[in-house]
Structure formats: structure tokens, C-alpha cells
Amino acid sequence: MNTFGTLLSKQMPSRFVTISLMSEQAHRRRFLQLSALLTAATSCSTNNTGRDPAEDDGPGQLGKAVSAYGDRSPFEKAKRLTPDVKNPQVASSRTPLADIYGIITPNSLHFERHHSGVPSIDPAQHRLMIHGMVDRPLMLTVADIKRLPSTSRVHFVECSGNSGSEWSAKGAPDVMRAHGLASCCEWTGVSLKLLLEEAGLKREAKWLVAEGADACKMSRSVPLTKALDDAMIVYAQNGEAIRPEQGYPLRLLVPGWEGNINVKWLRRIKVTDTAYYTKDETSKYTELMPDGKSWLFTWPMDAKSFVTYPSGGQKLAGAGQYEITGLAWSGRGKITKVEVSVDGGKTWQTANLQEPVFSKAFTRFRLPWKWDGTDVTITSRATDETGYVQPSRDELVASRGKNSNYHNNATKPWKIAADGSVTNA
Ligand code: CO
């Protein structure tokens, strides 16, 4: 049986050949330190054939041929959670955020929320109309839009109903169920400001109404202040065309604002002098306050963070060294700080933020941590560039009551038991 340290030292000649200043002896010391930290690894370094995998270097098998469109390893199992409901076209699927690395959500795992299913749209037949209070109404093909100057930006999209489970005292048992209605991609498209200026806004124009080409004609009102700030018409995500379930061939991207306003399958923008109070912004997506009044047009998603490892449903192998990691974001700008508590909120340590930190985008945080093997409660809290600090659930309920289904951004504690199991705290 081998220790992790000796396995690593066998790889040294090829992997560390460029590090010439450190002596062989120093390398070895470092790897042995690592093996001491990874206590669990010392007992499981052989594979299921019973042989040391480092010795298993016989002639290889000829592998698969090149392919036209790649797929992941069949050993990888991360998948979206889809609901068992009567009408899956009017439903959500959730991103397995505890199984995502870095800040980018793979296109196949981006969460979905559809109000009448995913339409199948031929981009050659699709048109985007921009009309209403403009000097020159436009009818654009997808090809027309792709001819215009484009930009690529990393932004999250989050359903305002995300984390709705956390309004109840019990909360959801794992990251996907609690927070999986959020994803983050590199989006490519054209500035909406450019198109609106091309159409020529009339002086009385104050709003626009965006409409999708799905069966329910999903529609939302957007104030021109935001539309002219950083909104985009996007046609690509993570380097390929946006997926049908994300609005192929065109989607309105309204960075930092609740997912529903990022209208998919975008076919019409009507410039108006007032909000339209559409069914999609009055029958849903409003906040019932404790005094019985409803807040309408609650758009930005406030700063949120949670630990993805260790998190609910996972199990730690035993006391020793770990890296706590998680995600944070804010719809109002950049995340400037994430603090982590490993004692139920009594004390806080500042985590490292993975650079680069983008505005209105997932931000990865990490913190080395040595677990002593006792019961602990871990949680994180984010601060954004406006100075806003993510509230605890008690603080959120004190200001907003418990009638609302939307915009829950409370901190999320996880309990780690002495046997290593992690549950909702
Ligand atoms: Co809202």
C-alpha cells in the first residue's frame, strides 16, 4: 500500500521539471506534509483491482475516435433536478451548484424556468421588432443583429423565486434545492442601447415592454434607465449559440435583475411611456409585505452567498484539512468581501475571492480550514460594492415578514456532525 506522498513523488519528474530551485528533498518534504493533511487518502490509494494505480502502466487500449460534438465522461453524473409534475413545460429545473467548479455554469446545466415550454425556433424565420415610441421602427433578423458590434460579459441569471424554501424555518436540505435557480455564463450579444438609439427614442419614452415568442408570450416592462445602462440582446452563451431552453435564438439580458425579466425567445420590444403591468409582473413576482401591501417591480437580486463545500448531503472523510468553498453574487455590482464562520456566526474570517471578480456575476470564494472533528455550524455572508451586507434569516424576516415567496438572500448555515455528515442547520 502506498501513501499519497509516494504517489505524488513518482509524478515529480514530469510535473515539476520546471521547478529547478527547490531541492528533491524539499519537494519530498512538501508532499509528505500534504499526505499528512490528506489523512483519508493514505488508506485508499489502491484502485478496485487491488493494484497500486501508479504501477498500472501496461500498454493502453485504443480509445474512441474524434467526434463532431463532444460529451462529458460517462463517469460524471452531475445533473439538473427536474420536478415530477403534471406539466413539466410550466416548471423549473435546478443547477447542481455544489457540483460546479469555478464561476461558469455549463450550458447543459443552466437552470430552466418556462411558463409554456421551450419553443422550437428556426433562426432564419425569427424576427425582432422594435417599435412604439421610436422614430424608426426596426424589424431585425438574427443575422442583422450578429452584424452589429458585439460584446461578451459574464453575468448570473437568478430566478427571483430562488431560495424560496429558505423563508420557512426548516429550509432546503442541500445547495441545489435551496439555491439552484441561479446560473452564470459568459453571454455574447449586442448592447440594447445601440439598438434603441438606432430606432431613435421619442422624448416621452420612459419604458419598454419585452415579449417572448413562447406560447404564453411572456412579457415584462423594463424602465429605459436600465435598458440604456447595461442590457443586451444576447445570442450566445459560453462560446456557442444560446440553448433553446435559454431563449434561442435571442434573449434579453438584464444584468443583475430577476430572471423572469431576462425575456427568452425575444421577438418584440415596444417602447412606451409607462409600465404595462403585464400578467407576468402582477400575478407573480410581487412581494406581499407584513402590512398587506405588495411591492411591485422588485428587480435587482441582492447580495447572496452560500457554502457549496461542505454543504448539505455531503460527508467529510474525517478530521483534517479542507478547503471551504462557495459562491457569492450581487445584482448591484461586484462582490467585495465574503466572510465565513465555522462557529455558527460567533466569529468570522475573510475568505479569498477568486480573481477576476466580475460585476453581477458569480464570485468563487475559498478558505482553508482544519476541522477538529467536532460538531460545527458553517455559514458565509457576502458584502457587495454598495456596502450592502447579506442578512441572516432572522434579519430578513424582521424587515420583510414571511408572506413573500421571492428575493430570499439570507445566509445559509450548514451543520457538520462529528461523523462528517452535513445537513441543513
Ligand atoms: Co422581484
Coordinates of C-alpha atoms in Angstrom, one line a residue, residues 139-310:
M139 CA -37.6 44.6 -38.0
L140 CA -34.3 42.7 -37.5
T141 CA -33.2 39.2 -38.4
V142 CA -30.8 37.3 -36.2
A143 CA -28.2 37.8 -39.0
D144 CA -28.8 41.6 -38.9
I145 CA -28.1 41.6 -35.1
K146 CA -24.9 39.5 -35.5
R147 CA -23.6 42.1 -37.9
L148 CA -23.6 44.8 -35.2
P149 CA -20.7 45.4 -32.7
S150 CA -21.0 42.7 -30.0
T151 CA -19.6 42.3 -26.5
S152 CA -19.1 39.3 -24.2
R153 CA -19.8 39.6 -20.5
V154 CA -20.0 37.2 -17.6
H155 CA -23.3 37.6 -15.7
F156 CA -25.5 35.5 -13.4
V157 CA -29.2 34.9 -14.1
E158 CA -31.3 34.1 -11.0
C159 CA -35.0 33.4 -10.6
S160 CA -36.4 35.7 -8.0
G161 CA -38.1 32.6 -6.5
N162 CA -34.6 31.1 -5.9
S163 CA -34.1 30.2 -2.2
G164 CA -37.8 30.5 -1.6
S165 CA -37.5 27.4 0.5
E166 CA -35.5 29.5 3.0
W167 CA -38.5 31.5 4.1
S168 CA -39.6 28.5 6.1
A169 CA -37.7 27.8 9.3
K170 CA -36.7 24.4 8.0
G171 CA -35.0 25.4 4.8
A172 CA -33.9 23.1 2.0
P173 CA -31.6 20.1 2.7
D174 CA -28.9 20.8 0.0
V175 CA -27.5 23.5 -2.2
M176 CA -29.4 22.6 -5.4
R177 CA -32.8 22.5 -3.7
A178 CA -32.1 25.7 -1.8
H179 CA -30.3 27.8 -4.4
G180 CA -30.3 26.0 -7.8
L181 CA -32.4 28.5 -9.7
A182 CA -29.3 30.5 -10.5
S183 CA -26.6 30.1 -13.1
C184 CA -23.7 32.2 -14.5
C185 CA -22.5 32.3 -18.1
E186 CA -20.4 34.4 -20.5
W187 CA -23.1 35.9 -22.7
T188 CA -22.4 37.4 -26.1
G189 CA -24.6 39.9 -27.9
V190 CA -25.4 43.4 -28.8
S191 CA -26.0 46.4 -26.5
L192 CA -29.7 47.2 -26.3
K193 CA -28.7 50.9 -26.1
L194 CA -27.2 50.6 -29.6
L195 CA -30.5 49.2 -31.0
L196 CA -32.7 51.7 -29.2
E197 CA -30.5 54.6 -30.4
E198 CA -30.7 53.2 -33.9
A199 CA -34.5 53.2 -33.6
G200 CA -34.5 56.7 -32.1
L201 CA -36.3 57.1 -28.8
K202 CA -39.0 59.7 -28.7
R203 CA -38.8 62.3 -25.9
E204 CA -41.8 60.8 -24.0
A205 CA -40.3 57.3 -24.0
K206 CA -39.7 56.0 -20.5
W207 CA -40.2 52.2 -20.6
L208 CA -40.1 49.3 -22.9
V209 CA -42.1 46.1 -22.9
A210 CA -40.2 42.9 -23.9
E211 CA -42.2 40.0 -25.3
G212 CA -41.1 36.4 -25.9
A213 CA -42.2 34.1 -28.8
D214 CA -43.3 31.3 -26.4
A215 CA -46.9 30.2 -26.3
C216 CA -47.7 32.5 -23.3
K217 CA -46.0 35.5 -24.9
M218 CA -44.1 36.1 -21.6
S219 CA -43.8 39.9 -21.2
R220 CA -42.1 42.3 -18.8
S221 CA -41.8 46.0 -18.5
V222 CA -38.3 47.4 -18.3
P223 CA -37.5 51.1 -17.4
L224 CA -35.4 52.7 -20.0
T225 CA -32.8 53.8 -17.4
K226 CA -31.9 50.1 -17.1
A227 CA -32.3 49.3 -20.7
L228 CA -29.9 52.1 -21.7
D229 CA -27.5 51.2 -18.9
D230 CA -26.2 47.6 -19.4
A231 CA -29.0 45.5 -21.0
M232 CA -28.1 43.3 -24.0
I233 CA -29.7 41.2 -26.7
V234 CA -27.7 38.0 -26.5
Y235 CA -27.3 35.2 -29.0
A236 CA -24.6 33.1 -27.4
Q237 CA -23.6 31.7 -24.0
N238 CA -20.3 30.2 -23.1
G239 CA -19.0 30.3 -26.7
E240 CA -21.9 28.7 -28.5
A241 CA -25.4 29.7 -29.5
I242 CA -27.7 30.1 -26.5
R243 CA -29.6 26.9 -25.8
P244 CA -33.3 26.6 -26.8
E245 CA -34.1 26.4 -23.1
Q246 CA -32.3 29.8 -22.6
G247 CA -34.1 31.6 -25.4
Y248 CA -32.6 30.5 -28.7
P249 CA -32.1 32.4 -30.9
L250 CA -32.3 35.7 -29.0
R251 CA -32.7 36.6 -25.3
L252 CA -33.0 39.9 -23.5
L253 CA -30.3 40.0 -20.8
V254 CA -30.9 42.5 -17.9
P255 CA -27.8 42.0 -15.7
G256 CA -28.4 41.6 -12.0
W257 CA -32.2 41.7 -12.3
E258 CA -34.6 38.9 -11.5
G259 CA -34.5 36.0 -14.1
N260 CA -38.1 36.5 -15.4
I261 CA -37.3 39.9 -16.9
N262 CA -34.5 38.4 -19.0
V263 CA -37.1 37.6 -21.6
K264 CA -36.3 34.5 -23.7
W265 CA -37.1 33.8 -27.3
L266 CA -37.3 37.6 -27.6
R267 CA -39.4 38.8 -30.5
R268 CA -40.7 42.2 -29.7
I269 CA -39.6 45.4 -27.8
K270 CA -42.3 48.0 -27.6
V271 CA -41.1 51.4 -26.3
T272 CA -43.7 53.1 -24.1
D273 CA -44.2 56.0 -21.7
T274 CA -45.4 53.7 -18.9
A275 CA -45.1 50.2 -17.5
Y276 CA -47.7 47.8 -18.9
Y277 CA -48.4 45.8 -15.7
T278 CA -48.4 42.6 -17.7
K279 CA -49.7 39.3 -16.2
D280 CA -46.2 38.2 -15.7
E281 CA -45.4 41.1 -13.4
T282 CA -48.7 41.4 -11.5
S283 CA -50.0 37.9 -11.0
K284 CA -46.4 36.8 -10.0
Y285 CA -43.1 38.4 -9.0
T286 CA -44.5 40.8 -6.4
E287 CA -43.7 40.9 -2.7
L288 CA -46.5 40.7 -0.1
M289 CA -45.3 42.8 2.9
P290 CA -46.4 42.2 6.6
D291 CA -48.8 45.3 6.3
G292 CA -50.7 43.6 3.5
K293 CA -49.3 45.9 0.7
S294 CA -47.4 44.4 -2.2
W295 CA -44.2 45.6 -3.6
L296 CA -44.2 45.7 -7.4
F297 CA -41.2 45.9 -9.7
T298 CA -38.6 44.5 -7.2
W299 CA -35.9 43.9 -9.8
P300 CA -32.3 43.6 -8.5
M301 CA -31.2 40.4 -6.9
D302 CA -29.4 41.4 -3.6
A303 CA -26.1 40.1 -2.4
K304 CA -26.2 36.4 -1.6
S305 CA -23.6 33.7 -0.7
F306 CA -23.6 30.1 0.5
V307 CA -21.0 27.4 1.1
T308 CA -21.1 24.7 -1.6
Y309 CA -18.5 22.5 0.2
P310 CA -19.0 21.3 2.8

